[in-house]
Short mmCIF file of C-alpha atoms in Angstrom, two decimals:
data_model
loop_
_atom_site.label_atom_id
_atom_site.label_comp_id
_atom_site.label_asym_id
_atom_site.label_seq_id
_atom_site.Cartn_x
_atom_site.Cartn_y
_atom_site.Cartn_z
CA MET A 1 -0.25 34.74 -26.73
CA LYS A 2 3.51 34.86 -26.18
CA PHE A 3 3.41 38.61 -26.77
CA LEU A 4 0.77 39.04 -24.06
CA TRP A 5 2.83 37.08 -21.54
CA ALA A 6 5.94 39.03 -22.46
CA MET A 7 4.08 42.32 -21.91
CA LEU A 8 2.68 41.12 -18.57
CA PHE A 9 6.11 39.96 -17.42
CA THR A 10 7.72 43.25 -18.48
CA THR A 11 5.02 45.26 -16.72
CA PHE A 12 5.45 43.17 -13.58
CA CYS A 13 9.23 43.71 -13.60
CA VAL A 14 8.89 47.48 -14.05
CA VAL A 15 6.30 47.78 -11.26
CA ALA A 16 8.39 45.57 -8.96
CA ALA A 17 11.46 47.73 -9.57
CA LEU A 18 9.54 50.93 -8.83
CA VAL A 19 7.98 49.53 -5.66
CA TYR A 20 11.34 48.17 -4.51
CA THR A 21 13.06 51.56 -4.87
CA LYS A 22 10.26 53.30 -2.95
CA LEU A 23 10.32 50.73 -0.15
CA LYS A 24 14.11 50.82 0.02
CA LYS A 25 14.03 54.61 0.38
CA ALA A 26 11.29 54.42 3.02
CA ARG A 27 13.19 51.81 5.05
CA ARG A 28 16.36 53.89 4.87
CA ARG A 29 14.38 56.91 6.03
CA SER A 30 12.90 54.95 8.95
CA LYS A 31 16.42 54.10 10.19
CA ASP A 32 17.36 57.78 10.15
CA ALA A 33 16.92 59.25 13.62
CA ARG A 34 14.05 61.71 13.48
CA SER A 35 14.01 64.58 15.86
CA ASN A 36 10.76 65.90 17.29
CA GLY A 37 10.01 69.27 18.77
CA LEU A 38 10.88 72.91 18.33
CA TYR A 39 14.45 73.82 17.40
CA ILE A 40 16.06 77.26 17.48
CA ILE A 41 17.89 78.07 14.26
CA SER A 42 18.60 81.73 14.99
CA ASN A 43 18.06 83.56 18.27
CA PRO A 44 19.17 87.21 18.18
CA GLU A 45 19.14 89.02 21.51
CA ASN A 46 16.46 91.56 20.56
CA ALA A 47 14.35 89.58 18.10
CA LYS A 48 11.56 91.66 16.56
CA PHE A 49 9.57 88.79 15.05
CA VAL A 50 9.50 85.01 14.84
CA ILE A 51 9.61 82.77 11.77
CA VAL A 52 8.42 79.19 12.33
CA ALA A 53 9.18 76.61 9.64
CA VAL A 54 7.22 73.34 9.54
CA HIS A 55 8.12 70.64 7.02
CA GLY A 56 5.50 68.83 4.98
CA LEU A 57 4.08 65.31 4.85
CA GLY A 58 6.62 62.60 4.10
CA THR A 59 9.61 64.94 4.28
CA HIS A 60 12.67 65.06 6.50
CA PRO A 61 12.74 67.89 9.08
CA GLU A 62 16.28 68.96 8.10
CA ARG A 63 16.75 67.92 4.49
CA THR A 64 13.50 69.47 3.30
CA TRP A 65 15.15 72.89 3.69
CA GLU A 66 18.36 71.97 1.82
CA ALA A 67 19.31 72.30 -1.84
CA LEU A 68 22.52 72.11 -3.79
CA PRO A 69 23.62 75.45 -5.20
CA PRO A 70 23.80 75.76 -8.98
CA ARG A 71 27.19 75.03 -10.48
CA SER A 72 28.69 75.18 -13.92
CA ARG A 73 28.73 72.09 -16.10
CA ASP A 74 32.53 72.08 -16.11
CA SER A 75 32.80 72.09 -12.31
CA THR A 76 33.96 68.84 -10.72
CA GLU A 77 34.18 70.02 -7.13
CA LYS A 78 31.63 68.79 -4.63
CA THR A 79 29.32 71.44 -3.29
CA GLN A 80 27.74 71.50 0.13
CA PRO A 81 23.97 71.90 0.37
CA VAL A 82 22.59 75.31 1.26
CA HIS A 83 20.12 75.29 4.16
CA LEU A 84 17.26 77.73 3.60
CA LEU A 85 16.74 78.47 7.29
CA ARG A 86 20.38 78.57 8.46
CA HIS A 87 22.01 80.24 5.48
CA ILE A 88 19.44 82.31 3.58
CA LEU A 89 16.71 83.36 6.02
CA LYS A 90 19.20 84.02 8.81
CA GLU A 91 21.13 86.44 6.57
CA ASP A 92 18.05 88.09 5.06
CA PHE A 93 16.25 88.54 8.40
CA PRO A 94 18.93 89.20 11.05
CA GLU A 95 16.33 90.50 13.55
CA ALA A 96 14.15 87.38 13.34
CA ARG A 97 14.12 84.46 15.71
CA ILE A 98 13.96 81.45 13.38
CA LEU A 99 12.44 78.25 14.72
CA MET A 100 11.96 74.88 13.09
CA HIS A 101 9.28 72.41 14.17
CA ALA A 102 10.10 68.76 13.53
CA HIS A 103 7.62 65.91 13.68
CA ASN A 104 7.30 62.38 12.33
CA SER A 105 5.64 62.83 8.95
CA ASP A 106 6.28 59.38 7.51
CA TRP A 107 3.24 57.99 5.76
CA MET A 108 4.37 54.74 4.20
CA ILE A 109 6.44 52.97 6.86
CA ASN A 110 6.47 53.82 10.58
CA ALA A 111 3.61 56.23 10.10
CA PRO A 112 2.78 58.27 13.20
CA VAL A 113 -0.31 57.51 15.20
CA LYS A 114 -0.97 61.24 15.52
CA THR A 115 -3.49 63.26 13.58
CA ALA A 116 -2.69 66.59 11.96
CA ARG A 117 -4.69 68.23 14.74
CA GLN A 118 -2.54 66.58 17.43
CA ILE A 119 0.64 67.69 15.66
CA GLY A 120 -0.77 71.23 15.43
CA GLU A 121 -1.67 71.22 19.11
CA GLN A 122 1.85 70.02 19.94
CA LEU A 123 3.29 72.88 17.86
CA ILE A 124 1.09 75.46 19.61
CA ALA A 125 2.05 74.10 23.05
CA GLU A 126 5.76 74.21 22.18
CA LEU A 127 5.47 77.74 20.75
CA THR A 128 3.59 78.93 23.84
CA GLU A 129 6.26 77.48 26.11
CA HIS A 130 9.09 78.91 23.99
CA LEU A 131 7.57 82.39 23.77
CA SER A 132 6.95 82.46 27.53
CA LYS A 133 10.72 82.04 28.02
CA HIS A 134 11.91 84.16 25.07
CA SER A 135 9.94 87.32 24.55
CA VAL A 136 9.80 89.21 21.27
CA TRP A 137 10.68 92.90 21.49
CA THR A 138 8.13 95.32 20.10
CA THR A 139 8.66 99.03 19.67
#
Protein backbone atom coordinates (compact mmCIF):
# COMPACT_ATOMS: atom_id res chain seq x y z
CA MET A 1 0.00 0.00 0.00
CA LYS A 2 2.87 2.37 0.79
CA PHE A 3 4.30 1.68 -2.67
CA LEU A 4 1.01 2.67 -4.31
CA TRP A 5 0.88 5.96 -2.39
CA ALA A 6 4.51 6.65 -3.22
CA MET A 7 3.80 6.08 -6.93
CA LEU A 8 0.70 8.30 -6.82
CA PHE A 9 2.60 11.06 -5.03
CA THR A 10 5.50 10.84 -7.50
CA THR A 11 3.12 10.93 -10.46
CA PHE A 12 1.32 13.94 -8.98
CA CYS A 13 4.62 15.80 -8.48
CA VAL A 14 5.78 15.12 -12.04
CA VAL A 15 2.45 16.20 -13.55
CA ALA A 16 2.37 19.32 -11.35
CA ALA A 17 5.89 20.26 -12.45
CA LEU A 18 5.02 19.83 -16.13
CA VAL A 19 1.80 21.83 -15.84
CA TYR A 20 3.59 24.56 -13.88
CA THR A 21 6.27 25.00 -16.55
CA LYS A 22 3.65 25.19 -19.32
CA LEU A 23 1.55 27.73 -17.41
CA LYS A 24 4.62 29.78 -16.52
CA LYS A 25 5.62 29.92 -20.19
CA ALA A 26 2.08 30.82 -21.25
CA ARG A 27 1.84 33.62 -18.67
CA ARG A 28 5.21 34.99 -19.75
CA ARG A 29 4.03 34.89 -23.36
CA SER A 30 0.82 36.73 -22.47
CA LYS A 31 2.84 39.61 -20.96
CA ASP A 32 4.85 39.92 -24.18
CA ALA A 33 3.36 42.64 -26.36
CA ARG A 34 1.87 40.99 -29.42
CA SER A 35 1.66 42.93 -32.60
CA ASN A 36 -1.23 42.48 -34.99
CA GLY A 37 -1.43 43.26 -38.66
CA LEU A 38 0.68 43.20 -41.78
CA TYR A 39 4.35 44.16 -41.50
CA ILE A 40 6.76 44.92 -44.33
CA ILE A 41 10.04 43.03 -43.98
CA SER A 42 11.48 43.90 -47.39
CA ASN A 43 10.11 46.39 -49.89
CA PRO A 44 12.26 46.75 -53.02
CA GLU A 45 11.28 49.55 -55.39
CA ASN A 46 10.35 47.29 -58.32
CA ALA A 47 9.11 44.17 -56.54
CA LYS A 48 8.22 41.37 -58.95
CA PHE A 49 6.35 39.16 -56.48
CA VAL A 50 5.15 39.07 -52.89
CA ILE A 51 5.93 36.55 -50.15
CA VAL A 52 3.52 36.56 -47.20
CA ALA A 53 4.55 34.71 -44.04
CA VAL A 54 1.91 33.75 -41.46
CA HIS A 55 2.94 32.13 -38.18
CA GLY A 56 1.15 29.10 -36.78
CA LEU A 57 -1.12 28.39 -33.81
CA GLY A 58 0.43 29.12 -30.43
CA THR A 59 3.57 30.70 -31.88
CA HIS A 60 5.09 34.15 -31.60
CA PRO A 61 4.87 36.32 -34.75
CA GLU A 62 8.59 37.22 -34.62
CA ARG A 63 10.32 34.38 -32.82
CA THR A 64 8.71 31.66 -34.92
CA TRP A 65 11.00 32.71 -37.78
CA GLU A 66 14.21 32.74 -35.69
CA ALA A 67 16.80 30.05 -35.04
CA LEU A 68 20.29 29.99 -33.62
CA PRO A 69 22.95 29.20 -36.21
CA PRO A 70 24.96 26.02 -35.73
CA ARG A 71 28.20 26.46 -33.84
CA SER A 72 31.09 24.24 -32.91
CA ARG A 73 31.12 22.49 -29.56
CA ASP A 74 34.24 24.39 -28.53
CA SER A 75 32.70 27.81 -29.21
CA THR A 76 31.85 29.87 -26.14
CA GLU A 77 30.74 33.05 -27.88
CA LYS A 78 27.07 33.96 -27.89
CA THR A 79 25.43 33.87 -31.27
CA GLN A 80 22.55 36.02 -32.42
CA PRO A 81 19.47 34.32 -33.84
CA VAL A 82 19.04 34.27 -37.60
CA HIS A 83 15.66 35.54 -38.80
CA LEU A 84 14.37 33.53 -41.77
CA LEU A 85 12.47 36.43 -43.32
CA ARG A 86 14.94 39.26 -42.66
CA HIS A 87 18.22 37.45 -43.23
CA ILE A 88 17.68 34.45 -45.50
CA LEU A 89 14.64 35.14 -47.70
CA LYS A 90 15.60 38.79 -48.20
CA GLU A 91 19.02 37.74 -49.53
CA ASP A 92 17.74 34.83 -51.62
CA PHE A 93 14.86 36.79 -53.17
CA PRO A 94 16.04 40.40 -53.59
CA GLU A 95 13.17 41.22 -56.00
CA ALA A 96 10.44 40.04 -53.59
CA ARG A 97 8.36 42.16 -51.31
CA ILE A 98 8.32 40.18 -48.06
CA LEU A 99 5.40 40.68 -45.70
CA MET A 100 4.66 39.14 -42.33
CA HIS A 101 1.14 38.82 -40.93
CA ALA A 102 0.92 38.81 -37.14
CA HIS A 103 -2.13 37.79 -35.14
CA ASN A 104 -2.92 36.58 -31.64
CA SER A 105 -2.56 32.81 -31.85
CA ASP A 106 -2.49 32.00 -28.14
CA TRP A 107 -4.63 29.02 -27.30
CA MET A 108 -4.05 28.34 -23.63
CA ILE A 109 -4.17 31.75 -21.92
CA ASN A 110 -5.60 34.95 -23.43
CA ALA A 111 -6.93 33.01 -26.39
CA PRO A 112 -8.40 35.20 -29.13
CA VAL A 113 -12.11 35.39 -29.62
CA LYS A 114 -11.57 35.21 -33.38
CA THR A 115 -12.07 32.20 -35.59
CA ALA A 116 -9.57 31.09 -38.21
CA ARG A 117 -11.98 32.42 -40.83
CA GLN A 118 -12.00 35.88 -39.22
CA ILE A 119 -8.20 35.92 -39.07
CA GLY A 120 -8.09 34.89 -42.75
CA GLU A 121 -10.55 37.61 -43.69
CA GLN A 122 -8.43 40.14 -41.77
CA LEU A 123 -5.35 38.97 -43.69
CA ILE A 124 -7.12 39.29 -47.05
CA ALA A 125 -8.38 42.79 -46.17
CA GLU A 126 -4.89 43.90 -45.11
CA LEU A 127 -3.30 42.40 -48.25
CA THR A 128 -5.90 44.07 -50.47
CA GLU A 129 -5.24 47.44 -48.83
CA HIS A 130 -1.46 46.97 -49.01
CA LEU A 131 -1.46 45.90 -52.66
CA SER A 132 -3.70 48.83 -53.62
CA LYS A 133 -0.97 51.17 -52.31
CA HIS A 134 2.08 49.15 -53.42
CA SER A 135 1.74 47.60 -56.83
CA VAL A 136 3.78 44.64 -58.02
CA TRP A 137 5.61 45.13 -61.31
CA THR A 138 4.95 42.57 -64.00
CA THR A 139 6.81 42.34 -67.28
